[in-house]
Amino acid sequence: MKLTNRQFRYETGESLKMALFQIRANKIRSFLTALGVIIGIVAITMMGTAINGIDRGFDKSLAMLGYDVIYVQKSSWSTMGQWWRYRNRPDIKTAYAEQINRIITENPRSELAIAVPQSSTYQASAKYRDRNLEQVFALGTNHNYLQTAPGELSSGRFFTAGEAASDEMVCVVGDDIASSLFPNEPVLGKSVQLKNRKFRVIGIFRKQGKFLGLFSFDNQIIVPLGAFERVYGKNMFSSIRVKMKEQTHVIEAKEELLGLMRRIRRIVPGKEEDFSINEQRAFKSQLDPIKNGIALAGIFITGMSLFVGAIGIMNITFVSVKERTREIGLRKALGARQQTILMQFLIESVMICLIGGVIGLGITFFITFSIGQLFPSLPIHFSFDLVFASLAVSVITGVVSGLAPAISASKLDPADSLRYE
Amino acid sequence: MQTPSIITMQSLSKFYEMGDQTVRALDSINLDFRKNDYTAIMGPSGSGKSTLMNILGCLDTPTSGIYELNGQDVATMDDDELARIRNKEIGFVFQTFNLLPRLNCLRNVELPLIYAGVAPEEREERASKALINVGLGDRIKHKPAELSGGQIQRVAIARALINNPSIILADEPTGNLDTTTSHDIMNIFGKLSEAGNTIILITHEEDIAHYTRRMIRLRDGKIESDVRR
Ligand SMILES: Nc1ncnc2c1ncn2[C@@H]1O[C@H](COP(=O)(O)OP(=O)(O)O)[C@@H](O)[C@H]1O
Ligand SMILES: [Mg+2]
C-alpha cells in the first residue's frame, strides 16, 4: 500500500533523527556500550587484513615463479621437509626436457606448451676482480627459459639458441649481482667468474624483490646449461620447467605430464612414480595452517567481544525503553503503531553498533596504515570487502541485541506507559 | 432533529484485578457524546475519570460493554487500527509530559503527521499554522524547556488539532497551571468549541468545568450526574 510505504519512510527518518539525538545526549554511555563492537570490529578487520596480507604477499611471490608453469622434480613441494622420503629416487635428467618437447609437439591436443631444463645451485660464488659474492643462485638452462619464467631484462639480452647449443660462456645476471659486483661501472661485457670459469655478462634482469621474503631472484646468474655443467658437473639439482597452454587447466596439464614422465621413465602401470610434479598451489596450501590459526583467533576474539557488546547493548536498550516509557506512551497516543516503536529502538541499537563499527574500522585503518609506514615491505592490505563485512557484522549485532528490548517496547500498553512515573 | 452521536457507550465496564480484589474503575456506564459537545468530566480522585478518558481515546479497552466511535465498534479493532484511530480521530492533551523534550515545538506538533504519512513540506506548513493559531508563531523553533507551562499546553493543543480529529480529549489540561494561565487555556478550548470541535476534558476544579456546556460527575466508577446547560 502506498500510504504505509510513505509512513514507513517518514517514520524511519524520524527514528534516525531520534536515535542521533539519543546517542548525542548520552555520549559516554553510548561509547561504553559500543566498546564491545569496536573491539570486535578491530579484531575481525585486523584478522582479515593479516590474512589478506599473507595471501597477497604469497601471490606476489608466486607470480615470480610464473603462474602457468609446473615442475618435474625429484621431491614434492607439498610435503616439504620430508626429503628422506625422496632420497632414493633417481635424479631428474635435463635431457627429459627434449623428450617431453618431442612428444608434445607431435600432439596438437596437448595441454603443454614447452619444457625447459634447468640445473642449479644455491651455493655458487661469483667473483669480479677483488669482489666476491657468496651464496649466489646459479642456474643453467636453455634459450627458452624466459618463456617459463617472468623476468624482464633492464639491459642487454638473454642468450640465443645458438649460444645455448654451443655452451657459450655468457651469463645474464640479477640486479643485486650487477650492482654488488659492478657498483660504479658498466656491467655489460664484463666477466663474472664462477669457480675458475669466466662468463661474459650479456644481460641484466630488472629488480624483482624477494620470493616469500626469503629467496631473491635478484641474486641469480643464468648461463647456458652446457656451460653450467662444465663448471659444476652433471650431478647438480635438476628439474624440468613445463609451461602450460592454459593457466586454468592445471589438473589436465599435470595429468598429461605425469603420463609423459611415466613413459619416459618406463614405469609400469600400478607402480608408484619416482618423481613429483609440482605446482604453486602446493606452496600455498603450506600457509593454510597459519591462516587458519589467525582466523580462529580472530573469530574467537571477535565472537567474544561482539557477544559481550551485544549483551551490553541489549541491556542499555532495555534501560532506555524503561526510561522512555512515557515517551512510548505519548507516541502511541499520537498514532505510533507497534511496528513504529519497534523500528525506533532497533534503529537506535543498530546505529550504536554502526558507529562502533566505523570507529573500529578507523582504528584498524590507522593501525595498518602505521604498520605499513613503519614496515613498507610487509604485504599489508586493507580491503573494501572488510569494510563491507564489518559494517554488515555491526548491523547484525545491532539487530540481534536490539530486538528483544525493541519488541518489549512495542508491546507496551499505551495507557499503562502514560501512567508510568 | 438531533446531531448524530460521535460516541456511544453501553453498559461499559473496566475492572482491574488487584490480587483477590476487583477494582471497578468503570461500572456499567452508558454515555453518549454528540458532535460539538463540550463536556467536563468531574469527580473525586480515583473515581475513574482517567480510565474513562483512556477508553475514550482508544488507549485502553473496556472489560465489557460496547464502545462505538463514529458508528464503529472499537472492540473489534486490532492494534494498527487503534493506532490509526488515535492518530486521526482523537487529539490528546495531557496534564504533564505532553512534549518530547528533545524536539522543538514544530517537531512535536509534526509527530502525528509523521505517523499519518504526510510529506515533510506539508507537515511543516500545517504544524507552523497550528502553532500560529494558538499564538505561538514566535516559538516555533523553541524546545519545551524554553517554554512556560501555559505555552506547553498550547503546543499540545496545536498538536491535538493537527489531524482535524473527531474529538479532543484533555486530561486535567490545567492541572499544573496557575489561575490566569488556566483561564487562557480554557478560552482557547472555548474558541475551539465555537468553531465546531467536540471536546471532552477532565477536571476536578468547578470553575474550569463551568466553561463547558455539559458536566458529567463520576463517583466510584458510576455516573452520578450528567447535566447539560
Ligand atoms: N492499571 C491499573 N491497575 C489497577 N488499578 C487501576 C489501574 N488504573 C486505575 N486503577 C484504579 O481504578 C480506579 C480509577 O482510577 P482513575 O481512572 O485513574 O481515577 P481518576 O483519574 O478519577 O483519579 C482507581 O481506584 C485506581 O486505583
Ligand atoms: Mg486521573
XYZ file of C-alpha atoms and ligand atoms in Angstrom:
678
model
C 0.000 0.000 0.000
C 1.223 3.434 -0.889
C 0.404 5.122 2.393
C 2.155 2.547 4.592
C 5.201 2.784 2.360
C 5.353 6.535 2.872
C 4.562 6.172 6.549
C 7.429 3.753 6.864
C 9.818 6.141 5.166
C 8.837 9.145 7.258
C 8.794 7.170 10.487
C 12.207 5.730 9.725
C 13.541 9.208 9.055
C 12.128 10.384 12.368
C 13.594 7.356 14.159
C 17.018 8.043 12.670
C 16.895 11.608 13.947
C 15.714 10.465 17.366
C 18.471 7.836 17.530
C 21.070 10.511 16.807
C 19.537 12.770 19.466
C 19.563 9.915 21.922
C 23.155 8.913 21.231
C 24.343 12.508 21.366
C 22.507 13.077 24.627
C 24.175 10.000 26.171
C 27.614 10.195 24.564
C 29.626 8.399 27.215
C 27.021 5.734 27.788
C 26.733 5.123 24.045
C 30.503 4.952 23.649
C 30.918 2.474 26.501
C 28.109 0.436 25.042
C 29.735 0.416 21.638
C 33.127 -0.612 23.057
C 32.469 -4.318 22.617
C 31.539 -3.759 18.989
C 34.595 -1.555 18.464
C 36.922 -4.252 19.807
C 35.108 -6.914 17.806
C 35.411 -4.976 14.584
C 39.080 -4.195 15.208
C 39.710 -7.899 15.799
C 37.845 -9.055 12.707
C 39.388 -6.447 10.419
C 42.921 -6.951 11.743
C 42.482 -10.651 11.186
C 41.183 -10.104 7.691
C 43.972 -7.676 6.932
C 46.589 -10.154 8.132
C 45.147 -12.998 6.085
C 44.755 -10.765 3.067
C 48.340 -9.644 3.523
C 49.660 -13.192 3.693
C 47.680 -14.131 0.597
C 48.795 -11.120 -1.355
C 52.403 -11.459 -0.327
C 52.244 -15.042 -1.368
C 50.530 -14.347 -4.648
C 53.102 -11.715 -5.451
C 55.856 -14.192 -4.756
C 54.170 -16.928 -6.710
C 53.840 -14.629 -9.668
C 57.647 -14.634 -9.719
C 57.584 -18.339 -10.390
C 55.140 -17.911 -13.233
C 51.544 -18.930 -12.833
C 51.472 -21.155 -15.863
C 54.481 -23.317 -15.064
C 54.569 -26.758 -13.483
C 57.726 -28.555 -12.470
C 59.078 -32.062 -12.765
C 61.249 -32.612 -9.707
C 62.641 -35.280 -7.503
C 60.533 -34.412 -4.463
C 57.157 -32.915 -3.789
C 56.600 -29.363 -2.529
C 53.511 -30.247 -0.629
C 55.452 -32.498 1.713
C 58.439 -30.206 2.001
C 60.842 -31.086 4.744
C 60.387 -34.825 4.268
C 63.358 -35.145 1.971
C 64.131 -38.650 3.249
C 61.057 -39.959 1.511
C 62.554 -38.997 -1.831
C 66.189 -39.810 -1.068
C 66.254 -42.984 -3.113
C 64.591 -41.548 -6.155
C 66.721 -41.187 -9.279
C 67.749 -37.667 -10.260
C 65.786 -35.744 -12.849
C 67.761 -35.628 -16.079
C 67.864 -32.409 -18.061
C 67.521 -34.488 -21.201
C 63.881 -35.190 -20.290
C 63.030 -31.695 -21.493
C 63.953 -32.657 -25.051
C 61.944 -35.867 -24.829
C 58.909 -34.054 -23.456
C 59.098 -31.401 -26.160
C 59.268 -34.051 -28.853
C 56.108 -35.722 -27.550
C 54.077 -32.576 -27.064
C 54.868 -31.129 -30.472
C 53.525 -34.336 -32.024
C 50.282 -33.977 -30.088
C 48.268 -30.894 -31.090
C 45.779 -31.504 -28.262
C 48.484 -31.375 -25.643
C 47.930 -29.068 -22.683
C 51.661 -28.435 -22.521
C 53.445 -25.712 -24.464
C 57.125 -26.213 -23.825
C 59.561 -27.883 -21.460
C 62.783 -26.240 -20.373
C 65.562 -27.947 -18.442
C 67.388 -26.382 -15.555
C 70.215 -27.268 -13.214
C 71.019 -25.050 -10.331
C 72.926 -24.434 -7.146
C 72.323 -22.025 -4.302
C 75.932 -22.258 -3.235
C 77.711 -20.579 -6.116
C 80.215 -17.846 -5.512
C 80.643 -15.115 -8.102
C 83.844 -13.097 -8.478
C 84.902 -9.990 -10.274
C 88.467 -8.810 -9.621
C 88.716 -8.497 -5.827
C 84.957 -8.539 -5.265
C 83.373 -11.825 -4.227
C 79.731 -12.792 -3.701
C 78.816 -15.950 -1.819
C 75.548 -17.901 -1.854
C 74.684 -16.876 -5.337
C 71.942 -18.792 -7.153
C 73.480 -20.110 -10.356
C 71.211 -21.669 -12.928
C 71.917 -23.431 -16.199
C 69.158 -23.616 -18.770
C 68.470 -23.063 -22.448
C 67.346 -20.117 -24.548
C 63.642 -20.880 -23.892
C 63.955 -20.158 -20.195
C 62.211 -16.777 -20.364
C 59.088 -18.446 -21.740
C 58.712 -20.239 -18.433
C 59.734 -17.522 -16.016
C 58.728 -13.923 -15.608
C 61.642 -11.556 -15.519
C 62.345 -8.677 -17.811
C 65.781 -7.515 -18.710
C 66.674 -3.972 -17.782
C 69.533 -4.004 -20.255
C 71.269 -6.374 -22.672
C 69.647 -9.588 -23.842
C 69.130 -13.239 -22.994
C 71.316 -15.834 -24.683
C 70.292 -17.191 -28.062
C 69.567 -20.722 -29.214
C 72.979 -20.742 -30.868
C 74.771 -19.649 -27.729
C 72.842 -22.229 -25.724
C 73.631 -25.023 -28.185
C 77.348 -24.234 -28.270
C 77.612 -23.790 -24.495
C 78.826 -20.255 -24.915
C 80.368 -18.788 -21.707
C 77.835 -15.972 -21.339
C 75.570 -15.036 -18.451
C 72.512 -12.978 -17.567
C 72.688 -11.617 -14.024
C 70.222 -10.444 -11.399
C 70.070 -6.825 -10.397
C 71.737 -7.332 -6.993
C 74.663 -9.148 -8.562
C 75.120 -6.420 -11.115
C 75.097 -3.674 -8.524
C 77.287 -5.532 -5.988
C 79.978 -6.740 -8.349
C 79.988 -3.638 -10.515
C 78.925 -0.775 -8.263
C 80.093 2.145 -10.363
C 80.863 0.800 -13.771
C 79.100 -0.505 -16.853
C 78.184 -4.162 -16.438
C 77.558 -5.492 -19.919
C 80.637 -7.055 -21.457
C 82.398 -7.569 -18.117
C 83.283 -11.074 -16.980
C 81.952 -12.776 -13.884
C 83.916 -15.702 -12.560
C 82.143 -18.830 -11.330
C 84.648 -21.227 -9.803
C 87.506 -20.980 -12.287
C 85.484 -20.113 -15.365
C 84.696 -16.671 -16.680
C 81.304 -15.704 -18.096
C 80.691 -12.596 -20.138
C 77.666 -10.587 -18.934
C 75.209 -10.067 -21.812
C 72.066 -9.098 -19.899
C 70.760 -7.809 -16.570
C 67.390 -8.639 -15.025
C 65.134 -5.936 -13.738
C 64.846 -5.933 -9.935
C 62.209 -8.432 -8.793
C 62.215 -8.458 -4.998
C 62.228 -11.383 -2.665
C 60.294 -14.575 -3.024
C 58.357 -15.193 0.219
C 60.671 -12.657 1.768
C 63.427 -15.268 1.756
C 64.886 -16.069 -1.570
C 65.790 -13.438 -4.124
C 65.763 -13.717 -7.864
C 67.929 -10.621 -7.947
C 70.719 -12.861 -6.730
C 70.817 -15.207 -9.713
C 73.166 -15.852 -12.573
C 71.738 -17.674 -15.557
C 74.045 -19.387 -18.014
C 73.647 -21.927 -20.828
C 73.097 -25.422 -19.428
C 76.202 -26.952 -21.015
C 78.342 -24.153 -19.637
C 76.822 -24.671 -16.194
C 77.652 -28.381 -16.348
C 81.189 -27.561 -17.419
C 81.616 -25.598 -14.158
C 79.548 -27.573 -11.663
C 79.361 -31.018 -13.248
C 76.300 -33.040 -14.214
C 75.146 -34.017 -10.751
C 73.616 -30.769 -9.632
C 69.964 -30.353 -8.675
C 67.981 -30.548 -11.899
C 64.377 -30.113 -12.779
C 62.172 -29.514 -15.795
C 60.008 -26.414 -16.080
C 56.933 -27.036 -18.184
C 54.771 -24.236 -19.417
C 51.036 -24.912 -19.790
C 48.963 -23.701 -22.711
C 46.052 -22.768 -20.443
C 46.747 -21.476 -16.973
C 43.380 -22.792 -15.791
C 43.930 -26.359 -16.962
C 46.402 -27.233 -14.225
C 44.832 -30.569 -13.416
C 44.742 -31.749 -17.020
C 48.267 -30.480 -17.616
C 49.613 -32.244 -14.539
C 47.812 -35.409 -15.567
C 49.351 -35.297 -19.037
C 52.834 -34.520 -17.757
C 52.572 -37.354 -15.270
C 51.750 -39.767 -18.087
C 54.593 -38.437 -20.218
C 57.112 -38.790 -17.436
C 55.976 -42.308 -16.619
C 56.503 -43.195 -20.286
C 59.911 -41.583 -20.318
C 60.918 -43.266 -17.079
C 59.266 -46.517 -18.205
C 57.277 -47.011 -15.016
C 54.927 -49.951 -15.328
C 51.259 -49.306 -14.595
C 50.359 -49.741 -10.960
C 53.795 -48.843 -9.733
C 54.298 -45.575 -7.866
C 56.164 -42.941 -9.787
C 59.640 -41.937 -8.659
C 59.347 -38.224 -9.427
C 56.998 -35.412 -8.482
C 55.040 -32.881 -10.458
C 54.851 -29.634 -8.568
C 52.786 -26.509 -8.924
C 52.388 -23.363 -6.914
C 49.196 -24.435 -5.244
C 51.200 -26.899 -3.214
C 53.163 -23.978 -1.783
C 50.070 -22.088 -0.987
C 48.488 -24.883 0.970
C 51.523 -24.822 3.268
C 50.248 -21.495 4.577
C 46.783 -22.768 5.366
C 47.516 -23.768 8.968
C 48.919 -20.309 9.718
C 45.954 -18.588 8.112
C 43.526 -20.885 9.883
C 45.216 -20.127 13.186
C 44.898 -16.387 12.667
C 41.306 -16.763 11.516
C 40.434 -18.907 14.503
C 41.969 -16.483 16.991
C 40.342 -13.535 15.217
C 36.939 -15.160 15.115
C 37.239 -16.131 18.766
C 38.142 -12.604 19.891
C 35.534 -11.108 17.573
C 32.881 -13.501 18.771
C 33.649 -12.877 22.427
C 33.707 -9.103 22.169
C 30.638 -8.971 19.942
C 28.836 -11.246 22.373
C 29.753 -9.058 25.335
C 28.992 -5.968 23.255
C 25.612 -7.322 22.203
C 24.644 -8.054 25.789
C 25.715 -4.555 26.778
C 23.646 -3.028 24.018
C 20.673 -5.191 24.877
C 20.964 -4.086 28.487
C 21.303 -0.408 27.678
C 18.387 -0.590 25.243
C 16.225 -2.160 27.966
C 17.244 0.700 30.247
C 16.432 3.169 27.501
C 12.998 1.591 26.985
C 12.338 1.832 30.710
C 13.484 5.454 30.897
C 11.329 6.398 27.969
C 8.165 4.530 28.896
C 6.184 7.776 28.980
C 7.612 8.804 25.625
C 6.472 5.471 24.187
C 3.003 6.006 25.672
C 2.830 9.504 24.254
C 3.944 8.368 20.817
C 1.319 5.644 20.828
C -1.320 8.184 21.841
C -0.284 10.260 18.842
C -0.667 7.326 16.469
C 2.593 5.387 16.538
C 1.997 1.734 15.703
C 3.775 -1.200 17.343
C 5.965 -1.504 14.288
C 6.884 2.189 14.567
C 8.137 1.803 18.124
C 9.913 -1.446 17.277
C 11.780 0.230 14.422
C 12.672 3.216 16.553
C 14.523 1.144 19.136
C 16.042 -1.194 16.563
C 17.394 1.749 14.635
C 18.882 3.082 17.828
C 20.758 -0.112 18.685
C 21.844 -0.602 15.069
C 23.134 2.936 14.975
C 25.180 2.465 18.145
C 26.675 -0.674 16.596
C 27.317 1.036 13.273
C 29.087 3.905 14.978
C 31.104 1.341 16.921
C 31.871 -0.454 13.673
C 33.031 2.732 11.971
C 35.248 3.629 14.942
C 36.649 0.093 14.886
C 37.362 0.371 11.164
C 39.044 3.718 11.767
C 41.281 2.184 14.434
C 42.209 -0.748 12.212
C 42.860 1.548 9.297
C 45.114 3.680 11.474
C 46.987 0.650 12.828
C 47.509 -0.973 9.441
C 48.474 2.343 7.924
C 51.048 2.917 10.669
C 52.461 -0.582 10.339
C 52.588 -0.129 6.589
C 54.555 3.089 7.052
C 56.948 1.542 9.571
C 57.489 -1.694 7.650
C 56.883 -0.955 3.989
C 57.918 -4.453 2.960
C 55.057 -6.086 4.880
C 52.287 -7.040 2.493
C 49.504 -5.318 4.454
C 46.257 -4.816 2.660
C 43.078 -3.189 3.929
C 40.317 -4.301 1.588
C 36.865 -2.920 0.937
C 35.396 -6.354 1.434
C 36.494 -5.978 5.036
C 34.774 -2.623 5.361
C 31.615 -4.149 3.988
C 31.891 -7.258 6.150
C 32.434 -5.306 9.364
C 29.573 -2.926 8.682
C 27.349 -5.926 8.000
C 28.507 -7.551 11.235
C 27.760 -4.294 13.085
C 24.254 -4.099 11.691
C 23.554 -7.727 12.532
C 24.860 -7.216 16.077
C 22.614 -4.177 16.417
C 19.554 -6.061 15.237
C 20.264 -9.108 17.388
C 20.914 -7.101 20.544
C 18.148 -4.568 19.999
C 15.396 -6.966 19.021
C 14.254 -8.135 22.456
C 14.105 -4.643 24.048
C 12.505 -3.193 20.929
C 9.796 -5.858 20.929
C 9.117 -5.256 24.618
C 8.826 -1.521 23.900
C 6.442 -2.055 21.003
C 4.177 -4.261 23.116
C 3.868 -1.771 25.987
C 0.315 -0.912 26.886
C -0.240 2.760 25.974
C -2.448 3.538 28.989
C -0.001 1.923 31.419
C 3.006 3.643 29.918
C 1.333 7.056 30.104
C 0.693 6.463 33.804
C 4.317 5.361 34.348
C 6.312 7.679 36.621
C -33.504 16.896 14.707
C -30.598 15.868 16.946
C -26.994 15.933 15.808
C -25.701 12.376 15.404
C -23.679 10.689 18.154
C -19.946 10.537 17.715
C -19.514 8.277 20.704
C -21.867 5.722 22.217
C -21.053 3.723 25.364
C -23.410 0.996 26.549
C -23.029 -0.730 29.935
C -19.321 -0.227 29.611
C -17.150 -1.518 32.461
C -13.468 -1.558 33.254
C -12.292 -3.781 36.087
C -8.794 -4.156 37.459
C -7.891 -7.340 39.309
C -5.709 -6.395 42.261
C -4.823 -9.646 43.971
C -8.143 -11.132 45.095
C -9.875 -7.743 44.888
C -11.616 -6.361 41.844
C -11.370 -2.591 41.366
C -14.418 -1.381 39.448
C -12.792 1.660 37.811
C -15.816 1.984 35.487
C -19.040 0.199 36.347
C -21.711 -0.242 33.644
C -21.571 3.203 32.175
C -23.991 4.467 29.499
C -22.841 7.605 27.736
C -23.396 9.409 24.524
C -21.397 12.269 23.019
C -22.721 14.316 20.118
C -20.923 16.469 17.637
C -19.816 19.779 19.140
C -20.474 18.621 22.707
C -18.275 20.466 25.168
C -18.081 18.248 28.212
C -16.322 18.309 31.546
C -15.885 15.025 33.395
C -15.585 15.605 37.095
C -15.253 13.522 40.195
C -13.028 12.874 43.164
C -9.655 11.218 42.781
C -9.967 7.530 41.961
C -13.493 7.885 40.618
C -12.490 6.590 37.173
C -12.021 9.793 35.173
C -8.655 8.828 33.649
C -9.846 5.310 32.981
C -12.805 6.696 31.057
C -10.576 9.033 29.144
C -8.163 6.199 28.205
C -11.016 4.129 26.861
C -12.480 7.103 25.023
C -9.044 7.690 23.493
C -8.576 4.044 22.471
C -5.513 3.803 24.694
C -7.256 1.103 26.668
C -10.062 -1.373 26.015
C -13.088 -1.969 28.243
C -13.525 -5.199 30.200
C -17.099 -5.421 28.954
C -19.719 -3.313 27.226
C -19.875 -1.523 23.925
C -17.873 1.454 22.763
C -18.737 2.833 19.347
C -16.765 5.645 17.774
C -18.310 7.125 14.624
C -20.502 4.038 14.421
C -17.558 1.625 14.586
C -17.231 -0.917 17.378
C -13.778 -0.325 18.853
C -13.646 -3.758 20.473
C -13.204 -5.422 17.075
C -10.214 -3.343 16.051
C -6.651 -4.604 16.014
C -3.649 -2.710 17.245
C -2.836 -0.931 13.983
C -6.438 0.190 13.536
C -6.492 1.561 17.076
C -3.248 3.424 16.343
C -4.891 4.879 13.245
C -7.931 5.968 15.274
C -5.704 7.642 17.882
C -3.815 9.316 15.089
C -6.733 10.561 13.007
C -9.839 10.716 15.184
C -8.529 11.790 18.561
C -6.483 14.715 19.768
C -4.905 14.296 23.194
C -3.868 16.940 25.695
C -2.353 15.547 28.875
C -1.673 17.154 32.216
C 2.100 16.628 32.086
C 4.736 15.258 29.765
C 2.912 16.366 26.678
C 6.002 17.132 24.626
C 9.164 15.225 23.781
C 11.896 17.307 25.409
C 14.480 16.899 22.645
C 12.221 18.089 19.848
C 11.326 21.721 19.229
C 7.680 22.853 19.068
C 7.391 22.352 15.345
C 8.752 18.793 15.502
C 6.482 17.953 18.416
C 3.416 19.193 16.579
C 4.516 17.320 13.457
C 4.625 13.895 15.134
C 1.002 12.852 14.375
C 1.535 13.890 10.759
C 4.626 11.703 10.503
C 2.611 8.739 11.738
C -0.089 9.662 9.220
C 2.412 9.562 6.360
C 2.204 13.253 5.424
C 5.065 14.603 3.318
C 7.688 16.805 5.038
C 6.845 20.129 3.347
C 3.144 19.772 4.079
C 3.911 18.685 7.648
C 5.967 21.744 8.306
C 3.388 24.063 6.804
C 0.479 22.577 8.743
C 2.407 22.402 12.008
C 3.538 26.019 11.866
C -0.007 27.140 11.017
C -1.331 25.224 14.013
C 1.250 26.874 16.250
C 0.368 30.324 14.896
C -3.309 29.582 15.604
C -2.573 29.026 19.301
C -0.491 32.204 19.431
C 2.960 30.599 19.341
C 4.115 31.772 15.920
C 7.248 33.182 17.514
C 8.137 29.990 19.422
C 8.182 27.518 16.555
C 11.845 26.531 16.948
C 11.886 26.594 20.739
C 12.470 23.491 22.825
C 9.910 22.600 25.547
C 12.416 23.553 28.268
C 12.322 27.119 26.952
C 8.539 27.392 27.295
C 6.181 28.195 30.199
C 3.585 25.685 31.383
C 0.815 27.533 29.568
C 2.817 27.624 26.345
C 3.499 23.900 26.577
C -0.251 23.221 26.898
C -0.858 25.413 23.861
C 1.674 23.425 21.849
C -0.139 20.282 22.975
C -3.444 21.777 21.833
C -1.933 22.701 18.478
C -0.754 19.118 18.103
C -4.132 17.703 19.196
C -5.776 19.674 16.395
C -3.286 18.926 13.661
C -5.153 15.963 12.112
C -8.652 17.528 12.472
C -9.799 14.876 14.955
C -13.401 13.961 15.722
C -12.880 14.624 19.417
C -10.350 16.369 21.590
C -9.578 14.651 24.879
C -7.869 16.625 27.625
C -6.942 15.020 30.962
C -6.638 17.840 33.536
C -5.092 20.191 30.974
C -4.932 22.996 33.526
C -3.916 20.807 36.461
C -0.413 22.254 36.574
C -1.207 25.851 35.672
C -1.896 28.982 37.738
C -5.351 30.554 37.591
C -4.660 33.159 34.928
C -2.975 30.718 32.598
C -5.720 28.177 33.230
C -8.276 30.670 32.053
C -6.204 31.493 28.973
C -6.172 27.808 28.079
C -9.885 27.466 28.735
C -10.509 30.404 26.412
C -8.699 28.519 23.680
C -10.900 25.462 24.296
C -13.925 27.760 24.236
C -12.944 29.077 20.815
C -12.334 25.575 19.534
C -15.795 24.606 20.688
C -17.311 27.621 18.965
C -15.513 26.505 15.813
C -17.418 23.221 15.971
C -14.972 20.878 17.706
C -16.093 18.152 20.078
C -14.234 18.449 23.362
C -14.115 16.277 26.449
C -11.993 17.444 29.330
C -11.338 16.080 32.754
C -11.014 18.383 35.700
C -11.644 18.458 39.377
C -11.983 22.256 39.505
C -15.540 23.612 39.466
C -14.653 26.944 37.836
C -12.842 25.161 34.984
C -15.865 22.931 34.495
C -18.082 25.988 34.234
C -16.519 26.871 30.900
C -18.205 23.815 29.387
C -21.806 23.170 28.421
C -22.146 19.692 29.893
C -20.951 18.311 33.213
C -20.658 14.609 33.987
C -19.860 13.648 37.558
C -18.333 10.273 38.322
C -18.212 8.515 41.668
C -16.790 5.025 42.243
C -16.894 4.274 38.538
C -20.556 5.230 38.142
C -22.208 8.293 36.649
C -23.544 10.406 39.465
C -24.997 13.152 37.300
C -24.969 14.288 33.673
C -26.161 17.875 33.228
C -26.405 19.927 30.043
C -26.672 23.692 30.216
N -3.689 -0.003 35.773
C -4.419 -0.070 36.890
N -4.309 -1.134 37.678
C -5.037 -1.227 38.804
N -5.895 -0.307 39.211
C -6.060 0.801 38.466
C -5.312 0.973 37.267
N -5.670 2.165 36.725
C -6.581 2.695 37.554
N -6.796 1.879 38.575
C -7.757 2.103 39.668
O -9.002 2.437 39.093
C -9.615 3.442 39.833
C -9.889 4.637 38.937
O -8.664 5.255 38.599
P -8.545 6.535 37.682
O -9.349 6.304 36.463
O -7.106 6.833 37.473
O -9.208 7.642 38.581
P -9.092 9.226 38.471
O -8.463 9.576 37.216
O -10.535 9.646 38.570
O -8.332 9.675 39.652
C -8.687 3.777 40.988
O -9.149 3.077 42.128
C -7.354 3.271 40.518
O -6.598 2.868 41.635
Mg -6.650 10.830 36.860
